[in-house]
Amino acid sequence: MSQAPRGAQEIEPVLVVIPTYNERENLGPILDRLHKALPDVHVLVVDDGSPDGTGELADERAAADERVHVLHRTEKAGLGAAYVAGFRWGLAREYNTIVEMDADGSHAPEDLPRLLDAVTDADLSIGSRYVSGGSVVNWPFRRQFLSRGANIYTQVALGMRIRDITAGFRAYRREVLEKLELAEVASHGYCFQIDLTLRTADAGFEIVEVPITFTEREIGESKMSTSIIREAFLRVAIWGVQRRVAQLRRLVKRS
């Protein structure tokens, strides 16, 4: 798809969507680091009713800083649903770029300027651990094996060349999210990242990967679970079959 010429000014204003569930100890430091790196960006904390008081802390930060906003949800409904809610909030306002970023410190806010630079000439920029210059710090071997294996499996199943399609640190231009049918996105866990990348590519938008340093969280527990892994495995298999069938149908029509 041919896109109109872009300029750096067109990516602003920028909204960073940060989903939270029991991230009270991590939220303050990540907000401080983010605004030190990029003082003008706005943040939307999407809290799923954290029992540890994360939502209350977010409210305190929002009351003291007009760049911070909070969206409260009543239950823990999954990463995908939280991001979709955040995207809808941002699209209802005049943000030109919407960013996904974790609250736990695994995504370095200091890397965000490079993601935003990249999206001036693309439609989606992904902070990648697995391109040249990318790295992972303090991850146990099992998590690295699982992550790399999931990306290879997805590349093969879907026939895509994205090296880190499961990555959750990314910047979307608003035109992408406006075109995607967000109401149809049913993925809940980390499969959500694969789902959105696939939809973005199939819609004809340009995707680039930017190397980042991913650091394992120091406080709190990972939200990864067996059900999240199972969802991703099954959905990717289904999408892969659907893409192969669609390709065969196109070949038959041409012959």
Coordinates of N, CA and C in Angstrom, one line a residue, residues 8 14 22 65 67 69 72 81 95 101 107 123 126 140 148 184 189 210 234 247 253:
A8 N 8.6 14.2 10.6 CA 8.7 13.9 12.0 C 7.5 14.6 12.8
V14 N 2.1 12.1 20.9 CA 2.4 10.7 21.2 C 1.7 10.3 22.5
N22 N -1.1 -5.1 39.3 CA -0.2 -5.2 40.4 C 1.2 -4.8 40.1
D65 N 0.1 15.6 37.3 CA 0.8 15.7 36.0 C -0.2 15.6 34.9
R67 N 0.2 15.2 31.9 CA 0.7 14.3 30.9 C 0.3 12.8 31.2
H69 N -2.6 10.0 32.3 CA -4.0 9.7 32.3 C -4.3 8.3 32.8
H72 N -9.5 3.1 34.2 CA -9.8 2.0 35.2 C -10.7 1.0 34.5
A81 N -7.1 -7.1 25.6 CA -8.3 -6.3 25.9 C -7.8 -4.9 26.5
Y95 N -4.3 11.9 19.2 CA -2.9 11.4 19.2 C -2.6 10.8 17.8
M101 N 3.8 -0.2 25.8 CA 5.0 -0.4 26.6 C 4.6 -1.0 27.9
H107 N 10.9 -2.9 29.1 CA 11.1 -2.0 27.9 C 11.7 -0.7 28.4
D123 N 4.8 2.5 9.3 CA 3.5 2.6 9.9 C 3.4 1.9 11.3
I126 N 8.6 -1.9 15.6 CA 8.6 -2.9 16.7 C 10.0 -2.9 17.3
P140 N 16.2 -16.1 32.1 CA 16.6 -17.5 32.3 C 16.5 -18.2 30.9
R148 N 12.3 -17.4 21.6 CA 12.9 -17.6 20.3 C 12.2 -18.7 19.5
E184 N -12.8 -6.9 16.3 CA -12.7 -8.3 15.9 C -11.5 -9.0 16.6
G189 N -3.7 -12.8 25.4 CA -2.3 -12.8 26.0 C -1.3 -12.2 25.0
V210 N 13.3 -2.3 15.2 CA 14.3 -1.5 15.7 C 14.9 -2.2 16.9
L234 N -2.2 -22.3 19.3 CA -3.4 -22.7 18.6 C -3.8 -21.7 17.6
Q247 N -3.8 -18.3 -0.1 CA -2.7 -18.3 -1.1 C -3.1 -19.3 -2.3
K253 N -7.2 -19.0 -9.0 CA -7.8 -18.0 -9.8 C -7.0 -17.5 -10.9

